[in-house]
Short mmCIF file of C-alpha atoms in Angstrom, two decimals:
data_model
loop_
_atom_site.label_atom_id
_atom_site.label_comp_id
_atom_site.label_asym_id
_atom_site.label_seq_id
_atom_site.Cartn_x
_atom_site.Cartn_y
_atom_site.Cartn_z
CA UNK A 1 -4.29 -75.00 21.81
CA UNK A 2 -1.74 -75.20 19.32
CA UNK A 3 -4.37 -74.39 16.72
CA UNK A 4 -5.28 -70.89 19.05
CA UNK A 5 -1.53 -70.47 19.19
CA UNK A 6 -1.40 -70.87 15.07
CA UNK A 7 -4.34 -68.35 14.68
CA UNK A 8 -3.12 -65.46 17.31
CA UNK A 9 0.26 -65.83 15.44
CA UNK A 10 2.02 -62.74 13.73
CA UNK A 11 4.63 -65.28 12.24
CA UNK A 12 1.75 -67.83 10.97
CA UNK A 13 1.08 -64.46 8.94
CA UNK A 14 4.40 -63.92 7.22
CA UNK A 15 4.54 -67.68 7.37
CA UNK A 16 1.04 -67.93 5.27
CA UNK A 17 1.27 -64.48 3.49
CA UNK A 18 4.40 -65.95 1.68
CA UNK A 19 3.78 -68.85 1.35
CA UNK A 20 -0.21 -68.66 -0.51
CA UNK A 21 1.42 -65.67 -2.85
CA UNK A 22 3.73 -68.54 -4.12
CA UNK A 23 1.74 -70.22 -4.89
CA UNK A 24 -0.61 -68.46 -6.87
CA UNK A 25 2.17 -66.37 -8.67
CA UNK A 26 3.20 -70.08 -9.29
CA UNK A 27 2.88 -69.21 -13.75
CA UNK A 28 4.75 -66.16 -13.14
CA UNK A 29 8.10 -68.29 -12.89
CA UNK A 30 7.43 -70.79 -15.10
CA UNK A 31 6.42 -68.25 -18.41
CA UNK A 32 8.28 -64.74 -18.95
CA UNK A 33 6.01 -62.74 -20.85
CA UNK A 34 2.16 -62.12 -19.45
CA UNK A 35 1.53 -58.43 -20.96
CA UNK A 36 2.51 -56.56 -24.01
CA UNK A 37 3.21 -54.05 -21.83
CA UNK A 38 5.81 -56.09 -19.78
CA UNK A 39 8.18 -55.94 -23.26
CA UNK A 40 7.28 -51.97 -23.99
CA UNK A 41 8.43 -51.80 -19.60
CA UNK A 42 11.63 -53.42 -20.41
CA UNK A 43 12.23 -51.89 -23.69
CA UNK A 44 13.36 -48.63 -21.86
CA UNK A 45 15.16 -50.73 -19.24
CA UNK A 46 17.45 -52.27 -22.65
CA UNK A 47 18.02 -48.24 -23.24
CA UNK A 48 18.88 -47.17 -20.08
CA UNK A 49 21.06 -50.82 -19.94
CA UNK A 50 23.02 -49.26 -22.71
CA UNK A 51 23.39 -46.19 -20.99
CA UNK A 52 20.26 -43.85 -23.25
CA UNK A 53 17.74 -41.69 -20.61
CA UNK A 54 14.11 -42.00 -20.13
CA UNK A 55 12.23 -40.07 -22.02
CA UNK A 56 15.20 -38.97 -24.43
CA UNK A 57 16.61 -42.19 -25.98
CA UNK A 58 13.34 -43.64 -24.75
CA UNK A 59 9.13 -42.94 -24.46
CA UNK A 60 6.45 -43.92 -23.14
CA UNK A 61 3.23 -41.82 -21.75
CA UNK A 62 4.84 -43.41 -18.49
CA UNK A 63 6.71 -43.00 -15.07
CA UNK A 64 10.10 -43.38 -14.85
CA UNK A 65 10.23 -45.51 -11.66
CA UNK A 66 9.23 -49.40 -13.36
CA UNK A 67 11.48 -49.36 -16.65
CA UNK A 68 14.35 -48.17 -13.79
CA UNK A 69 13.51 -51.02 -12.12
CA UNK A 70 14.13 -53.77 -14.66
CA UNK A 71 16.78 -52.11 -15.15
CA UNK A 72 18.70 -53.12 -12.24
CA UNK A 73 17.19 -56.98 -12.27
CA UNK A 74 18.56 -56.77 -15.87
CA UNK A 75 22.25 -55.73 -14.39
CA UNK A 76 22.36 -57.61 -11.66
CA UNK A 77 21.38 -60.91 -13.22
CA UNK A 78 23.22 -59.82 -17.21
CA UNK A 79 19.60 -61.03 -18.62
CA UNK A 80 16.51 -59.79 -19.46
CA UNK A 81 14.65 -62.79 -17.75
CA UNK A 82 11.52 -61.29 -16.59
CA UNK A 83 10.61 -63.66 -14.53
CA UNK A 84 13.14 -62.39 -11.65
CA UNK A 85 10.99 -59.73 -11.93
CA UNK A 86 7.60 -61.16 -11.94
CA UNK A 87 9.15 -62.60 -8.74
CA UNK A 88 9.55 -58.69 -7.31
CA UNK A 89 6.21 -58.03 -8.64
CA UNK A 90 5.76 -60.84 -5.23
CA UNK A 91 6.78 -59.39 -3.17
CA UNK A 92 5.07 -56.52 -3.76
CA UNK A 93 1.40 -58.51 -3.35
CA UNK A 94 3.10 -60.66 0.52
CA UNK A 95 4.24 -57.05 1.20
CA UNK A 96 0.87 -55.58 0.88
CA UNK A 97 -0.71 -58.61 2.44
CA UNK A 98 1.07 -59.01 5.16
CA UNK A 99 0.90 -54.37 5.27
CA UNK A 100 -2.63 -54.64 5.52
CA UNK A 101 -3.13 -57.07 7.72
CA UNK A 102 -1.53 -56.18 10.88
CA UNK A 103 -3.01 -52.72 9.82
CA UNK A 104 -6.27 -54.34 10.37
CA UNK A 105 -5.03 -56.62 12.91
CA UNK A 106 -4.68 -53.44 15.75
CA UNK A 107 -7.38 -52.49 14.75
CA UNK A 108 -10.26 -55.21 14.54
CA UNK A 109 -8.29 -58.34 16.00
CA UNK A 110 -6.54 -61.95 14.16
CA UNK A 111 -9.31 -62.92 12.46
CA UNK A 112 -9.28 -58.86 10.34
CA UNK A 113 -5.45 -60.15 9.69
CA UNK A 114 -6.27 -63.23 8.67
CA UNK A 115 -8.35 -61.80 5.91
CA UNK A 116 -6.55 -59.26 5.18
CA UNK A 117 -3.74 -62.17 3.89
CA UNK A 118 -6.61 -64.20 2.05
CA UNK A 119 -8.92 -61.31 -0.37
CA UNK A 120 -5.60 -58.96 -0.79
CA UNK A 121 -3.00 -61.95 -2.13
CA UNK A 122 -6.35 -63.80 -4.07
CA UNK A 123 -7.71 -60.27 -5.29
CA UNK A 124 -4.30 -59.35 -6.68
CA UNK A 125 -4.71 -62.32 -8.85
CA UNK A 126 -7.76 -63.14 -9.88
CA UNK A 127 -7.67 -62.21 -13.18
CA UNK A 128 -7.13 -63.34 -16.58
CA UNK A 129 -3.25 -64.49 -17.08
CA UNK A 130 -2.39 -61.72 -18.48
CA UNK A 131 -3.49 -58.96 -15.44
CA UNK A 132 -2.85 -61.20 -12.49
CA UNK A 133 0.10 -63.11 -13.28
CA UNK A 134 2.97 -60.07 -15.17
CA UNK A 135 5.06 -57.59 -13.49
CA UNK A 136 3.20 -54.85 -14.65
CA UNK A 137 2.65 -50.61 -13.46
CA UNK A 138 -0.26 -51.19 -11.80
CA UNK A 139 1.04 -54.93 -9.24
CA UNK A 140 4.77 -52.25 -8.64
CA UNK A 141 2.43 -49.68 -7.52
CA UNK A 142 0.09 -51.14 -5.37
CA UNK A 143 2.55 -51.73 -2.57
CA UNK A 144 3.38 -47.87 -2.28
CA UNK A 145 0.10 -47.14 -2.73
CA UNK A 146 -0.95 -49.63 0.08
CA UNK A 147 1.32 -47.99 1.93
CA UNK A 148 -0.38 -44.47 1.86
CA UNK A 149 -2.97 -45.36 3.04
CA UNK A 150 -2.13 -46.82 5.81
CA UNK A 151 0.34 -44.42 6.62
CA UNK A 152 -2.48 -41.39 6.13
CA UNK A 153 -4.47 -43.15 8.75
CA UNK A 154 -2.09 -43.79 11.65
CA UNK A 155 -2.66 -40.08 13.23
CA UNK A 156 1.19 -38.80 13.08
CA UNK A 157 2.22 -35.60 11.03
CA UNK A 158 5.32 -37.60 10.94
CA UNK A 159 3.31 -41.32 9.36
CA UNK A 160 1.01 -38.11 6.67
CA UNK A 161 4.83 -37.54 5.60
CA UNK A 162 5.75 -40.91 4.94
CA UNK A 163 1.85 -41.72 4.56
CA UNK A 164 2.59 -39.11 1.11
CA UNK A 165 6.03 -40.12 -0.19
CA UNK A 166 4.84 -43.47 -0.44
CA UNK A 167 1.78 -41.74 -2.39
CA UNK A 168 3.90 -40.17 -4.70
CA UNK A 169 6.07 -43.47 -5.18
CA UNK A 170 2.84 -45.91 -5.93
CA UNK A 171 2.60 -41.90 -8.91
CA UNK A 172 6.37 -42.61 -10.31
CA UNK A 173 5.03 -46.05 -10.70
CA UNK A 174 1.73 -45.39 -11.76
CA UNK A 175 0.46 -42.04 -12.88
CA UNK A 176 -2.94 -42.98 -11.81
CA UNK A 177 -2.30 -42.82 -7.84
CA UNK A 178 -1.90 -38.76 -8.04
CA UNK A 179 -6.00 -39.52 -7.47
CA UNK A 180 -4.53 -40.73 -3.59
CA UNK A 181 -4.22 -36.77 -2.80
CA UNK A 182 -7.26 -36.19 -1.85
CA UNK A 183 -8.59 -39.62 -0.38
CA UNK A 184 -4.93 -39.09 1.69
CA UNK A 185 -5.57 -35.71 2.67
CA UNK A 186 -8.35 -36.11 4.22
CA UNK A 187 -7.47 -38.86 5.68
CA UNK A 188 -3.96 -37.29 7.32
CA UNK A 189 -6.62 -34.47 8.92
CA UNK A 190 -9.58 -37.26 10.22
CA UNK A 191 -7.30 -39.37 11.97
CA UNK A 192 -4.97 -36.34 13.63
CA UNK A 193 -7.82 -34.14 13.92
CA UNK A 194 -5.51 -30.79 12.78
CA UNK A 195 -5.40 -29.60 8.59
CA UNK A 196 -1.40 -29.30 9.26
CA UNK A 197 -1.48 -33.19 8.20
CA UNK A 198 -3.48 -32.74 5.11
CA UNK A 199 -0.52 -30.55 5.06
CA UNK A 200 2.79 -32.56 5.46
CA UNK A 201 1.11 -35.70 3.36
CA UNK A 202 0.71 -33.01 0.43
CA UNK A 203 4.54 -31.91 1.08
CA UNK A 204 5.66 -35.43 1.11
CA UNK A 205 3.78 -36.40 -2.04
CA UNK A 206 4.53 -33.38 -4.32
CA UNK A 207 8.90 -34.19 -2.82
CA UNK A 208 8.90 -38.19 -3.92
CA UNK A 209 7.62 -37.19 -7.72
CA UNK A 210 9.63 -33.61 -7.43
CA UNK A 211 12.56 -36.02 -7.13
CA UNK A 212 11.74 -37.48 -10.85
CA UNK A 213 13.89 -34.82 -11.18
CA UNK A 214 16.93 -36.55 -9.90
CA UNK A 215 17.52 -38.73 -12.26
CA UNK A 216 14.56 -38.04 -15.47
CA UNK A 217 14.85 -34.58 -17.76
CA UNK A 218 11.76 -33.60 -15.70
CA UNK A 219 10.26 -31.49 -18.77
CA UNK A 220 9.76 -35.22 -20.19
CA UNK A 221 9.35 -37.07 -18.02
CA UNK A 222 6.41 -34.10 -17.16
CA UNK A 223 5.53 -33.94 -20.84
CA UNK A 224 5.17 -37.84 -21.09
CA UNK A 225 3.67 -39.12 -18.38
CA UNK A 226 0.67 -35.92 -17.76
CA UNK A 227 0.31 -33.32 -20.04
CA UNK A 228 0.99 -34.64 -23.55
CA UNK A 229 -1.92 -38.22 -22.49
CA UNK A 230 -4.79 -35.99 -23.93
CA UNK A 231 -5.49 -37.99 -27.41
CA UNK A 232 -5.07 -41.21 -24.59
CA UNK A 233 -7.28 -40.26 -22.03
CA UNK A 234 -9.83 -39.10 -25.28
CA UNK A 235 -12.97 -40.59 -25.47
CA UNK A 236 -12.08 -42.05 -29.04
CA UNK A 237 -15.31 -44.14 -29.83
CA UNK A 238 -19.05 -44.19 -28.77
CA UNK A 239 -20.56 -43.10 -25.74
CA UNK A 240 -22.78 -46.72 -25.78
CA UNK A 241 -19.81 -49.10 -27.23
CA UNK A 242 -18.19 -48.14 -24.45
CA UNK A 243 -20.00 -48.67 -21.44
CA UNK A 244 -20.47 -52.04 -22.77
CA UNK A 245 -16.92 -52.08 -22.27
CA UNK A 246 -17.04 -50.97 -19.08
CA UNK A 247 -19.44 -53.31 -17.73
CA UNK A 248 -17.79 -56.49 -19.38
CA UNK A 249 -14.76 -55.19 -17.36
CA UNK A 250 -16.56 -54.22 -13.90
CA UNK A 251 -18.78 -58.12 -14.11
CA UNK A 252 -16.19 -59.61 -14.74
CA UNK A 253 -14.46 -58.11 -11.97
CA UNK A 254 -17.61 -58.90 -9.86
CA UNK A 255 -17.16 -62.15 -10.04
CA UNK A 256 -13.86 -62.98 -9.63
CA UNK A 257 -13.82 -61.26 -6.26
CA UNK A 258 -17.27 -61.84 -5.60
CA UNK A 259 -16.89 -62.08 -1.63
CA UNK A 260 -15.38 -58.41 -2.06
CA UNK A 261 -17.18 -56.76 -3.71
CA UNK A 262 -20.58 -58.41 -1.74
CA UNK A 263 -18.71 -57.14 1.74
CA UNK A 264 -17.69 -53.86 0.66
CA UNK A 265 -21.66 -53.36 -0.16
CA UNK A 266 -22.59 -54.28 3.27
CA UNK A 267 -19.98 -51.95 4.25
CA UNK A 268 -21.09 -49.15 1.98
CA UNK A 269 -24.99 -49.24 3.38
CA UNK A 270 -23.30 -49.35 6.84
CA UNK A 271 -21.82 -46.74 5.99
CA UNK A 272 -24.10 -44.52 4.27
CA UNK A 273 -26.23 -45.13 8.09
CA UNK A 274 -22.75 -44.33 10.06
CA UNK A 275 -22.85 -40.52 7.90
CA UNK A 276 -26.31 -39.85 8.52
CA UNK A 277 -25.04 -40.00 12.49
CA UNK A 278 -22.35 -37.43 11.14
CA UNK A 279 -19.60 -40.95 11.87
CA UNK A 280 -17.92 -40.36 9.32
CA UNK A 281 -13.60 -42.02 10.40
CA UNK A 282 -13.90 -44.03 7.06
CA UNK A 283 -15.26 -40.87 4.43
CA UNK A 284 -11.01 -41.40 3.05
CA UNK A 285 -11.52 -45.18 2.43
CA UNK A 286 -14.58 -44.91 0.26
CA UNK A 287 -12.95 -41.38 -1.06
CA UNK A 288 -9.97 -43.87 -2.34
CA UNK A 289 -12.14 -46.43 -3.78
CA UNK A 290 -13.62 -43.64 -5.59
CA UNK A 291 -9.87 -42.28 -6.84
CA UNK A 292 -9.11 -46.26 -7.59
CA UNK A 293 -12.69 -45.37 -9.26
CA UNK A 294 -11.62 -42.88 -11.46
CA UNK A 295 -8.23 -44.56 -12.69
CA UNK A 296 -10.53 -47.24 -14.47
CA UNK A 297 -12.85 -45.25 -16.53
CA UNK A 298 -9.72 -42.59 -17.69
CA UNK A 299 -8.86 -42.66 -20.96
CA UNK A 300 -11.92 -45.48 -22.10
CA UNK A 301 -10.07 -48.44 -21.84
CA UNK A 302 -11.01 -51.12 -19.40
CA UNK A 303 -8.09 -53.29 -18.96
CA UNK A 304 -8.70 -55.68 -15.61
CA UNK A 305 -5.02 -54.54 -14.42
CA UNK A 306 -6.57 -51.07 -13.93
CA UNK A 307 -8.83 -52.77 -10.81
CA UNK A 308 -4.98 -53.47 -8.69
CA UNK A 309 -5.26 -50.19 -7.64
CA UNK A 310 -8.58 -50.07 -6.06
CA UNK A 311 -7.32 -53.82 -4.11
CA UNK A 312 -5.86 -51.45 -0.77
CA UNK A 313 -9.54 -49.55 0.29
CA UNK A 314 -11.24 -52.00 -0.93
CA UNK A 315 -9.26 -54.97 1.34
CA UNK A 316 -9.29 -52.79 4.79
CA UNK A 317 -13.83 -51.89 3.78
CA UNK A 318 -14.38 -55.10 3.37
CA UNK A 319 -12.25 -57.28 6.39
CA UNK A 320 -14.29 -55.54 9.36
CA UNK A 321 -17.87 -56.68 8.03
CA UNK A 322 -16.48 -60.43 7.06
CA UNK A 323 -14.61 -60.47 10.38
CA UNK A 324 -18.45 -61.26 11.65
CA UNK A 325 -19.87 -63.88 9.57
CA UNK A 326 -19.86 -67.51 11.13
CA UNK A 327 -21.24 -70.85 10.04
CA UNK A 328 -21.32 -71.76 6.60
CA UNK A 329 -22.28 -67.69 5.94
CA UNK A 330 -18.44 -67.64 6.42
CA UNK A 331 -17.49 -70.53 4.66
CA UNK A 332 -19.80 -69.42 1.31
CA UNK A 333 -16.89 -66.31 1.62
CA UNK A 334 -14.24 -68.36 1.23
CA UNK A 335 -15.06 -70.04 -1.52
CA UNK A 336 -16.21 -67.32 -3.39
CA UNK A 337 -13.22 -66.42 -2.62
CA UNK A 338 -10.78 -69.67 -2.91
CA UNK A 339 -12.34 -71.23 -6.39
CA UNK A 340 -12.54 -68.09 -8.45
CA UNK A 341 -8.57 -67.41 -7.70
CA UNK A 342 -6.96 -71.36 -8.01
CA UNK A 343 -9.17 -71.23 -11.32
CA UNK A 344 -7.65 -68.27 -12.28
CA UNK A 345 -3.93 -69.50 -11.14
CA UNK A 346 -5.00 -72.94 -13.20
CA UNK A 347 -5.98 -70.77 -16.48
CA UNK A 348 -2.60 -68.94 -16.20
CA UNK A 349 -0.17 -72.04 -16.75
CA UNK A 350 -1.36 -71.33 -20.26
CA UNK A 351 -1.88 -67.90 -20.69
CA UNK A 352 -2.06 -68.79 -24.54
CA UNK A 353 -5.31 -70.11 -24.36
CA UNK A 354 -6.61 -66.27 -23.17
CA UNK A 355 -4.54 -64.27 -25.39
CA UNK A 356 -1.80 -65.34 -28.45
CA UNK A 357 0.93 -62.43 -28.18
CA UNK A 358 3.24 -62.78 -31.60
CA UNK A 359 6.03 -65.06 -31.51
CA UNK A 360 9.32 -62.10 -32.26
CA UNK A 361 11.78 -65.10 -31.30
CA UNK A 362 12.56 -65.53 -35.44
CA UNK A 363 12.91 -61.75 -35.93
CA UNK A 364 14.78 -61.60 -32.76
CA UNK A 365 17.10 -64.34 -33.97
CA UNK A 366 18.29 -62.46 -36.71
CA UNK A 367 18.38 -59.00 -35.64
CA UNK A 368 20.84 -60.66 -32.89
CA UNK A 369 22.98 -61.98 -35.76
CA UNK A 370 23.31 -58.70 -38.07
CA UNK A 371 23.37 -56.28 -35.70
CA UNK A 372 26.17 -54.76 -32.66
CA UNK A 373 24.88 -55.95 -29.33
CA UNK A 374 24.69 -52.21 -28.47
CA UNK A 375 23.43 -50.78 -32.13
CA UNK A 376 19.09 -50.01 -31.52
CA UNK A 377 16.55 -51.04 -34.10
CA UNK A 378 13.31 -49.11 -35.44
CA UNK A 379 10.41 -51.31 -35.38
CA UNK A 380 7.98 -49.77 -36.89
CA UNK A 381 5.20 -50.86 -35.68
CA UNK A 382 3.40 -51.75 -31.78
CA UNK A 383 5.84 -54.73 -31.33
CA UNK A 384 7.75 -53.63 -28.54
CA UNK A 385 8.12 -57.56 -27.63
CA UNK A 386 10.54 -58.19 -30.33
CA UNK A 387 13.09 -54.87 -28.68
CA UNK A 388 12.86 -56.90 -25.95
CA UNK A 389 13.53 -60.42 -27.57
CA UNK A 390 16.24 -59.17 -29.54
CA UNK A 391 18.11 -57.44 -26.71
CA UNK A 392 18.00 -53.90 -28.72
CA UNK A 393 17.33 -50.24 -27.21
CA UNK A 394 14.46 -48.39 -30.40
CA UNK A 395 16.02 -45.95 -32.17
CA UNK A 396 14.05 -43.02 -32.64
CA UNK A 397 13.05 -43.00 -28.86
CA UNK A 398 9.91 -44.15 -28.55
CA UNK A 399 8.88 -47.70 -27.45
CA UNK A 400 5.38 -47.84 -29.74
CA UNK A 401 4.52 -46.03 -33.00
CA UNK A 402 1.67 -46.02 -31.56
CA UNK A 403 2.57 -42.17 -30.54
CA UNK A 404 2.20 -41.29 -33.80
CA UNK A 405 0.29 -43.36 -35.42
CA UNK A 406 -3.12 -42.21 -32.59
CA UNK A 407 -3.28 -46.05 -31.70
CA UNK A 408 -3.78 -47.65 -28.75
CA UNK A 409 -4.90 -51.03 -27.30
CA UNK A 410 -8.89 -51.48 -27.40
CA UNK A 411 -9.42 -48.79 -29.58
CA UNK A 412 -9.98 -49.48 -33.91
CA UNK A 413 -6.85 -48.53 -35.62
CA UNK A 414 -6.64 -46.37 -39.17
CA UNK A 415 -6.51 -43.10 -39.63
CA UNK A 416 -8.94 -41.40 -37.48
CA UNK A 417 -6.89 -42.27 -34.63
CA UNK A 418 -3.81 -40.28 -35.98
CA UNK A 419 -4.99 -36.64 -34.68
CA UNK A 420 -5.08 -38.55 -30.72
CA UNK A 421 -1.19 -38.50 -31.28
CA UNK A 422 1.02 -37.42 -28.37
CA UNK A 423 2.34 -33.87 -28.83
CA UNK A 424 6.05 -33.78 -29.84
CA UNK A 425 6.20 -37.86 -30.78
CA UNK A 426 6.32 -37.40 -34.67
CA UNK A 427 9.06 -34.99 -33.75
CA UNK A 428 11.46 -36.86 -32.13
CA UNK A 429 11.63 -39.97 -33.18
CA UNK A 430 12.70 -38.02 -36.51
CA UNK A 431 15.16 -36.03 -34.83
CA UNK A 432 16.96 -38.91 -32.95
CA UNK A 433 16.80 -40.96 -36.17
CA UNK A 434 18.54 -38.38 -38.64
CA UNK A 435 20.68 -37.59 -35.62
CA UNK A 436 21.61 -41.63 -34.99
CA UNK A 437 20.45 -43.98 -37.82
CA UNK A 438 19.89 -47.19 -36.60
CA UNK A 439 21.27 -50.23 -38.47
CA UNK A 440 17.89 -51.99 -39.12
CA UNK A 441 13.93 -51.07 -40.10
CA UNK A 442 11.68 -53.53 -39.26
CA UNK A 443 8.52 -51.99 -40.81
CA UNK A 444 4.93 -54.91 -39.12
CA UNK A 445 2.73 -52.40 -40.70
CA UNK A 446 3.38 -55.45 -44.27
CA UNK A 447 2.66 -58.09 -41.31
CA UNK A 448 -0.09 -56.37 -40.43
CA UNK A 449 0.77 -56.37 -36.59
CA UNK A 450 -1.83 -55.24 -34.26
CA UNK A 451 -3.53 -53.54 -37.20
CA UNK A 452 -0.33 -51.60 -38.68
CA UNK A 453 -1.69 -52.40 -41.55
CA UNK A 454 -3.63 -49.94 -41.93
CA UNK A 455 -0.51 -47.72 -40.88
CA UNK A 456 2.37 -47.81 -43.59
CA UNK A 457 4.89 -46.03 -43.86
CA UNK A 458 3.67 -44.21 -47.00
CA UNK A 459 1.89 -42.74 -45.51
CA UNK A 460 4.11 -40.84 -43.29
CA UNK A 461 6.43 -38.66 -45.71
CA UNK A 462 9.13 -37.34 -43.13
CA UNK A 463 9.81 -41.18 -42.02
CA UNK A 464 9.05 -42.62 -45.40
CA UNK A 465 11.30 -40.52 -47.09
CA UNK A 466 13.83 -41.12 -44.46
CA UNK A 467 13.40 -45.54 -44.95
CA UNK A 468 13.86 -44.70 -48.48
CA UNK A 469 16.47 -43.11 -49.11
CA UNK A 470 18.69 -44.85 -46.62
CA UNK A 471 17.36 -48.32 -46.20
CA UNK A 472 16.84 -51.65 -48.52
CA UNK A 473 15.16 -54.04 -47.50
CA UNK A 474 17.24 -57.60 -47.58
CA UNK A 475 14.58 -59.57 -45.79
CA UNK A 476 10.73 -60.98 -45.48
CA UNK A 477 9.98 -62.49 -41.87
CA UNK A 478 7.36 -63.47 -40.90
CA UNK A 479 5.46 -60.87 -43.22
CA UNK A 480 7.21 -58.49 -41.69
CA UNK A 481 9.74 -56.76 -43.83
CA UNK A 482 14.02 -56.41 -43.22
CA UNK A 483 16.01 -52.68 -44.25
CA UNK A 484 19.13 -52.80 -44.10
CA UNK A 485 21.12 -49.57 -43.89
CA UNK A 486 22.46 -48.36 -47.90
CA UNK A 487 25.71 -47.07 -46.35
CA UNK A 488 27.02 -48.94 -43.15
CA UNK A 489 29.31 -46.36 -42.24
CA UNK A 490 25.72 -43.51 -41.44
CA UNK A 491 24.79 -45.97 -38.69
CA UNK A 492 25.71 -45.03 -35.47
CA UNK A 493 26.21 -45.98 -32.05
CA UNK A 494 24.21 -43.37 -30.37
CA UNK A 495 25.35 -45.32 -26.38
CA UNK A 496 29.60 -44.50 -26.53
CA UNK A 497 29.74 -45.03 -23.25
CA UNK A 498 27.12 -47.71 -22.72
CA UNK A 499 26.58 -51.17 -21.95
CA UNK A 500 29.45 -52.33 -24.27
CA UNK A 501 32.34 -50.10 -22.61
CA UNK A 502 31.18 -51.07 -18.92
CA UNK A 503 31.83 -54.93 -19.34
#
């Protein structure tokens, strides 16, 4: 009797989702930085916290909502500790698990709810540590993205509107959720049999994305998030090499999410038979999954956390199949979820085993000693960890010099990347540097951090003239050249109404 009560209790589902997420994300409460993306987001947040504006004082090719969440955490805790953000990401995963669980319970019963909780929590962490334990754009987009799918399928105009707004919020976290607009419209129309509900979904999404104009320069948002990313989205390497990279990423994902993958294949076969008989109620879910797979291959960079966007449609498609498995098959299915997830969680306690990030501590200590709290610094290179560790905003507005050099993760380095640079990025950097010179310039090309030995400052004429004319080398730490302003009076604080004045 007690076991039956537990199995049918909504409260038990909530407790299970919270406990499973807390256990699965435990490594993220021990370690701070898993992914350089976290440091890049933190750099934008630091600029905001100092009084700056996104896309003017801190620019990255990402939407604005996640840096704003980071800044809110920094303000609330008066620190740049990333573990609070890891906690928020965990809340998002648990909430997503519950959202999908209760939707599936309504459609398929309590067994479906239990499967949804297990698959969602496990699916969100069964990656290499850099992808499974971080708090980046993909993780924060998961909850609103899942809400968009669930709400669009409820069959009412109000939920279609809310679903569109949820997808818009997901886009403001990670722009690849824009591939959900068409599936959301289809889902709203199929669920209600009314074309106007597709319009409501589209209206909600448009309004949510347009709301970015209320808190960031809208032109900068559009340029850095959408129109200025052509170089990043270009292939940049041979098709054969790209396909091998994709095959490796795909295989890793399937092995770590085997139960999910097998159940979705079974669901696909059943859908093909149903489609032949003109029963296509699940069409939108397959379109959501297709959009997520398209997001995975965009730019031919196959990072593990890109698969997180596919998690909600995968769970919604797989669970109805898994509710019918029994006996030994069910035991094997549960084991195929539990074993790789346990291995991934244990591995995340020692993330450096899989990826060693450069240690910015000595450089950050020097920066903190030799600059004022609200004084930005220029880091030439791809080293946002240094901005984060020193709690200094980026001079020259760019979170990464990659926007000038065209370098990006998963690509070869060298002059061949220069034509992938973000349009206008070099001009923005030089304009902001000349308007407000930093106290320090840290040149990581002399240490060849992340391949920047291929991009010495001397190869960039305007920047080289600026640095040679106004700065002199004063130190070298961990191979990084540190240059200080020749005339301290030329250094300025671009955030006169920022954090220091608010205290």
